[in-house]
Each structure stands twice: as structure tokens, then as C-alpha cells.
Amino acid sequence: QVRLVESGGGLVQAGESLRLSCVASGRSFSSYAMGWFRQVPGKEREFVATIAWSRGDTSYADSVKGRFTISRDNTKRTVYLQMNSLKPEDTAVYYCAADPVLYGSTRSREYDYWGQGTQVTVSS
């Protein structure tokens, strides 16, 4: 069992930055691929980024490529999402997810564990 707790969300203006954190507890964090997803009311959960448990291989949605960076610190059992040049369309609840595989998927149904989410609101 893995418990995930996100933090770092908030209200910012377009063009500003935020860094989300997700702290994991439970089974070996370093053996899990980690992902960030986001969701707005009435829409399906959307892939944002994922990072492998080894070597730090990453993958991003086209909509955030070049603006967002996912990283992890296995010693702190934490995965981060640095979000720069935020846009109003980035407004959503952001979720952290864990999958006990080497490389993370872009599909939310592949992930076994989820956090409670943190709200990000970007005003224009």
C-alpha cells in the first residue's frame, strides 16, 4: 500500500510559476513510476507528466512540454512538478499517482495509487 499526499497548489496569475510536491509513504517509493494528472469538472482525468523509477526518464503531455518539469527525490520519497509560464487553461485539480513499474504510463487506469489532489487556479 502506498499513500500519496500532494501540496503546493494555489491561485496564481498567468505567466507565474508553482511547484507541486507529492510525498509518498508505505512501500518502496523508488520502485514506482510516478505520474501527474489533472482534471477539471466534467472532463476526464488528463495525463500531464510521468517519471520512471530508475534513471529518471520522463514523458510529458504536448500541452505542457517546455513549461512543466517532473522530478523526483527518492531519498525524500517525493515527486515534484515545476510549472512555469502557467496559463488559464492549466487550471485544474492536480493528482499524483504511483505505478509499480519501471516506466509510467500516460493512461490513468494503469496507476494503482492516487493522492487526494491539489487545486491549481490560474487567472488571466
PDB file of C-alpha atoms in Angstrom:
ATOM      1  CA  GLN A   1       0.000   0.000   0.000  1.00  0.00           C
ATOM      2  CA  VAL A   2       1.233   3.489  -0.908  1.00  0.00           C
ATOM      3  CA  ARG A   3      -0.216   6.729   0.425  1.00  0.00           C
ATOM      4  CA  LEU A   4       0.315   9.905  -1.597  1.00  0.00           C
ATOM      5  CA  VAL A   5      -0.174  13.458  -0.350  1.00  0.00           C
ATOM      6  CA  GLU A   6       0.036  16.415  -2.731  1.00  0.00           C
ATOM      7  CA  SER A   7       0.712  20.024  -1.797  1.00  0.00           C
ATOM      8  CA  GLY A   8       1.721  23.297  -3.408  1.00  0.00           C
ATOM      9  CA  GLY A   9      -1.415  24.234  -5.294  1.00  0.00           C
ATOM     10  CA  GLY A  10      -2.864  27.717  -5.211  1.00  0.00           C
ATOM     11  CA  LEU A  11      -4.059  30.760  -7.107  1.00  0.00           C
ATOM     12  CA  VAL A  12      -1.596  32.486  -9.433  1.00  0.00           C
ATOM     13  CA  GLN A  13      -1.712  34.842 -12.387  1.00  0.00           C
ATOM     14  CA  ALA A  14      -0.947  33.806 -15.935  1.00  0.00           C
ATOM     15  CA  GLY A  15       2.779  33.632 -16.562  1.00  0.00           C
ATOM     16  CA  GLU A  16       3.663  32.811 -12.971  1.00  0.00           C
ATOM     17  CA  SER A  17       5.043  29.569 -11.553  1.00  0.00           C
ATOM     18  CA  LEU A  18       4.090  26.944  -8.993  1.00  0.00           C
ATOM     19  CA  ARG A  19       5.807  23.818  -7.711  1.00  0.00           C
ATOM     20  CA  LEU A  20       3.689  20.874  -6.672  1.00  0.00           C
ATOM     21  CA  SER A  21       5.024  18.212  -4.329  1.00  0.00           C
ATOM     22  CA  CYS A  22       3.817  14.703  -3.672  1.00  0.00           C
ATOM     23  CA  VAL A  23       5.117  12.798  -0.665  1.00  0.00           C
ATOM     24  CA  ALA A  24       4.762   9.020  -0.591  1.00  0.00           C
ATOM     25  CA  SER A  25       4.566   6.724   2.395  1.00  0.00           C
ATOM     26  CA  GLY A  26       4.304   2.968   2.564  1.00  0.00           C
ATOM     27  CA  ARG A  27       6.097   0.537   0.305  1.00  0.00           C
ATOM     28  CA  SER A  28       9.334   1.254  -1.528  1.00  0.00           C
ATOM     29  CA  PHE A  29       8.884   4.571  -3.306  1.00  0.00           C
ATOM     30  CA  SER A  30      11.927   4.118  -5.504  1.00  0.00           C
ATOM     31  CA  SER A  31      10.340   1.094  -7.198  1.00  0.00           C
ATOM     32  CA  TYR A  32       7.361   3.047  -8.500  1.00  0.00           C
ATOM     33  CA  ALA A  33       6.948   5.088 -11.631  1.00  0.00           C
ATOM     34  CA  MET A  34       5.224   8.340 -10.703  1.00  0.00           C
ATOM     35  CA  GLY A  35       2.802  10.442 -12.673  1.00  0.00           C
ATOM     36  CA  TRP A  36       0.950  13.730 -12.522  1.00  0.00           C
ATOM     37  CA  PHE A  37      -2.554  14.054 -13.923  1.00  0.00           C
ATOM     38  CA  ARG A  38      -5.101  16.844 -13.851  1.00  0.00           C
ATOM     39  CA  GLN A  39      -8.852  17.100 -14.036  1.00  0.00           C
ATOM     40  CA  VAL A  40     -11.455  19.803 -14.486  1.00  0.00           C
ATOM     41  CA  PRO A  41     -15.146  19.311 -13.685  1.00  0.00           C
ATOM     42  CA  GLY A  42     -16.996  17.458 -16.392  1.00  0.00           C
ATOM     43  CA  LYS A  43     -13.868  16.195 -18.127  1.00  0.00           C
ATOM     44  CA  GLU A  44     -11.777  13.043 -17.903  1.00  0.00           C
ATOM     45  CA  ARG A  45      -8.548  12.973 -15.942  1.00  0.00           C
ATOM     46  CA  GLU A  46      -5.746  14.151 -18.231  1.00  0.00           C
ATOM     47  CA  PHE A  47      -2.136  12.999 -18.333  1.00  0.00           C
ATOM     48  CA  VAL A  48       0.432  15.694 -17.525  1.00  0.00           C
ATOM     49  CA  ALA A  49       3.806  14.016 -16.905  1.00  0.00           C
ATOM     50  CA  THR A  50       5.457  10.834 -15.719  1.00  0.00           C
ATOM     51  CA  ILE A  51       8.876   9.837 -14.445  1.00  0.00           C
ATOM     52  CA  ALA A  52      10.417   6.376 -14.311  1.00  0.00           C
ATOM     53  CA  TRP A  53      11.664   4.910 -11.048  1.00  0.00           C
ATOM     54  CA  SER A  54      15.147   4.431 -12.442  1.00  0.00           C
ATOM     55  CA  ARG A  55      17.327   6.881 -14.424  1.00  0.00           C
ATOM     56  CA  GLY A  56      14.599   9.488 -14.224  1.00  0.00           C
ATOM     57  CA  ASP A  57      13.257   9.034 -17.769  1.00  0.00           C
ATOM     58  CA  THR A  58      10.390  11.471 -18.264  1.00  0.00           C
ATOM     59  CA  SER A  59       7.437  11.991 -20.579  1.00  0.00           C
ATOM     60  CA  TYR A  60       5.112  14.975 -20.955  1.00  0.00           C
ATOM     61  CA  ALA A  61       1.803  15.895 -22.486  1.00  0.00           C
ATOM     62  CA  ASP A  62       2.258  18.133 -25.501  1.00  0.00           C
ATOM     63  CA  SER A  63       0.241  20.861 -23.791  1.00  0.00           C
ATOM     64  CA  VAL A  64       2.829  21.260 -21.012  1.00  0.00           C
ATOM     65  CA  LYS A  65       6.069  20.318 -22.781  1.00  0.00           C
ATOM     66  CA  GLY A  66       8.695  23.008 -22.321  1.00  0.00           C
ATOM     67  CA  ARG A  67       6.805  24.617 -19.420  1.00  0.00           C
ATOM     68  CA  PHE A  68       6.484  21.836 -16.819  1.00  0.00           C
ATOM     69  CA  THR A  69       9.220  19.676 -15.337  1.00  0.00           C
ATOM     70  CA  ILE A  70       8.715  16.495 -13.347  1.00  0.00           C
ATOM     71  CA  SER A  71      11.432  15.306 -10.990  1.00  0.00           C
ATOM     72  CA  ARG A  72      11.832  13.007  -8.026  1.00  0.00           C
ATOM     73  CA  ASP A  73      13.972  12.688  -4.925  1.00  0.00           C
ATOM     74  CA  ASN A  74      13.875   9.076  -3.792  1.00  0.00           C
ATOM     75  CA  THR A  75      15.672   9.913  -0.541  1.00  0.00           C
ATOM     76  CA  LYS A  76      12.779  12.203   0.372  1.00  0.00           C
ATOM     77  CA  ARG A  77      10.133   9.922  -1.180  1.00  0.00           C
ATOM     78  CA  THR A  78       8.903  12.958  -3.086  1.00  0.00           C
ATOM     79  CA  VAL A  79       7.987  13.736  -6.681  1.00  0.00           C
ATOM     80  CA  TYR A  80       7.742  17.324  -7.905  1.00  0.00           C
ATOM     81  CA  LEU A  81       6.019  19.144 -10.727  1.00  0.00           C
ATOM     82  CA  GLN A  82       7.570  22.503 -11.511  1.00  0.00           C
ATOM     83  CA  MET A  83       5.070  24.524 -13.517  1.00  0.00           C
ATOM     84  CA  ASN A  84       6.292  27.648 -15.294  1.00  0.00           C
ATOM     85  CA  SER A  85       4.575  30.089 -17.630  1.00  0.00           C
ATOM     86  CA  LEU A  86       1.203  28.998 -16.332  1.00  0.00           C
ATOM     87  CA  LYS A  87      -1.867  29.597 -18.465  1.00  0.00           C
ATOM     88  CA  PRO A  88      -5.560  29.820 -17.503  1.00  0.00           C
ATOM     89  CA  GLU A  89      -6.123  26.509 -19.278  1.00  0.00           C
ATOM     90  CA  ASP A  90      -3.803  24.857 -16.748  1.00  0.00           C
ATOM     91  CA  THR A  91      -6.471  25.424 -14.102  1.00  0.00           C
ATOM     92  CA  ALA A  92      -7.437  22.018 -12.667  1.00  0.00           C
ATOM     93  CA  VAL A  93      -7.124  19.701  -9.712  1.00  0.00           C
ATOM     94  CA  TYR A  94      -3.714  18.056  -9.981  1.00  0.00           C
ATOM     95  CA  TYR A  95      -3.262  14.464  -8.848  1.00  0.00           C
ATOM     96  CA  CYS A  96      -0.151  12.465  -8.097  1.00  0.00           C
ATOM     97  CA  ALA A  97      -0.171   8.752  -8.952  1.00  0.00           C
ATOM     98  CA  ALA A  98       2.088   5.748  -8.438  1.00  0.00           C
ATOM     99  CA  ASP A  99       2.520   2.592 -10.512  1.00  0.00           C
ATOM    100  CA  PRO A 100       4.806  -0.324  -9.510  1.00  0.00           C
ATOM    101  CA  VAL A 101       6.510  -0.498 -12.893  1.00  0.00           C
ATOM    102  CA  LEU A 102       9.716   0.883 -14.385  1.00  0.00           C
ATOM    103  CA  TYR A 103       8.179   3.353 -16.832  1.00  0.00           C
ATOM    104  CA  GLY A 104       4.980   5.229 -16.127  1.00  0.00           C
ATOM    105  CA  SER A 105       2.006   5.195 -18.459  1.00  0.00           C
ATOM    106  CA  THR A 106       0.088   8.113 -19.911  1.00  0.00           C
ATOM    107  CA  ARG A 107      -3.154   6.285 -19.081  1.00  0.00           C
ATOM    108  CA  SER A 108      -4.649   6.961 -15.676  1.00  0.00           C
ATOM    109  CA  ARG A 109      -6.149   3.471 -15.362  1.00  0.00           C
ATOM    110  CA  GLU A 110      -2.637   1.977 -15.249  1.00  0.00           C
ATOM    111  CA  TYR A 111      -1.847   3.612 -11.911  1.00  0.00           C
ATOM    112  CA  ASP A 112      -2.550   1.786  -8.668  1.00  0.00           C
ATOM    113  CA  TYR A 113      -2.359   4.603  -6.138  1.00  0.00           C
ATOM    114  CA  TRP A 114      -3.615   8.178  -6.128  1.00  0.00           C
ATOM    115  CA  GLY A 115      -3.382  11.234  -3.942  1.00  0.00           C
ATOM    116  CA  GLN A 116      -6.313  13.414  -2.946  1.00  0.00           C
ATOM    117  CA  GLY A 117      -5.430  16.198  -5.381  1.00  0.00           C
ATOM    118  CA  THR A 118      -4.428  19.836  -5.072  1.00  0.00           C
ATOM    119  CA  GLN A 119      -6.206  22.737  -6.766  1.00  0.00           C
ATOM    120  CA  VAL A 120      -4.315  24.950  -9.194  1.00  0.00           C
ATOM    121  CA  THR A 121      -6.074  28.076 -10.423  1.00  0.00           C
ATOM    122  CA  VAL A 122      -4.521  30.403 -12.980  1.00  0.00           C
ATOM    123  CA  SER A 123      -6.186  33.755 -13.519  1.00  0.00           C
ATOM    124  CA  SER A 124      -5.865  35.720 -16.746  1.00  0.00           C
TER     125      SER A 124
END
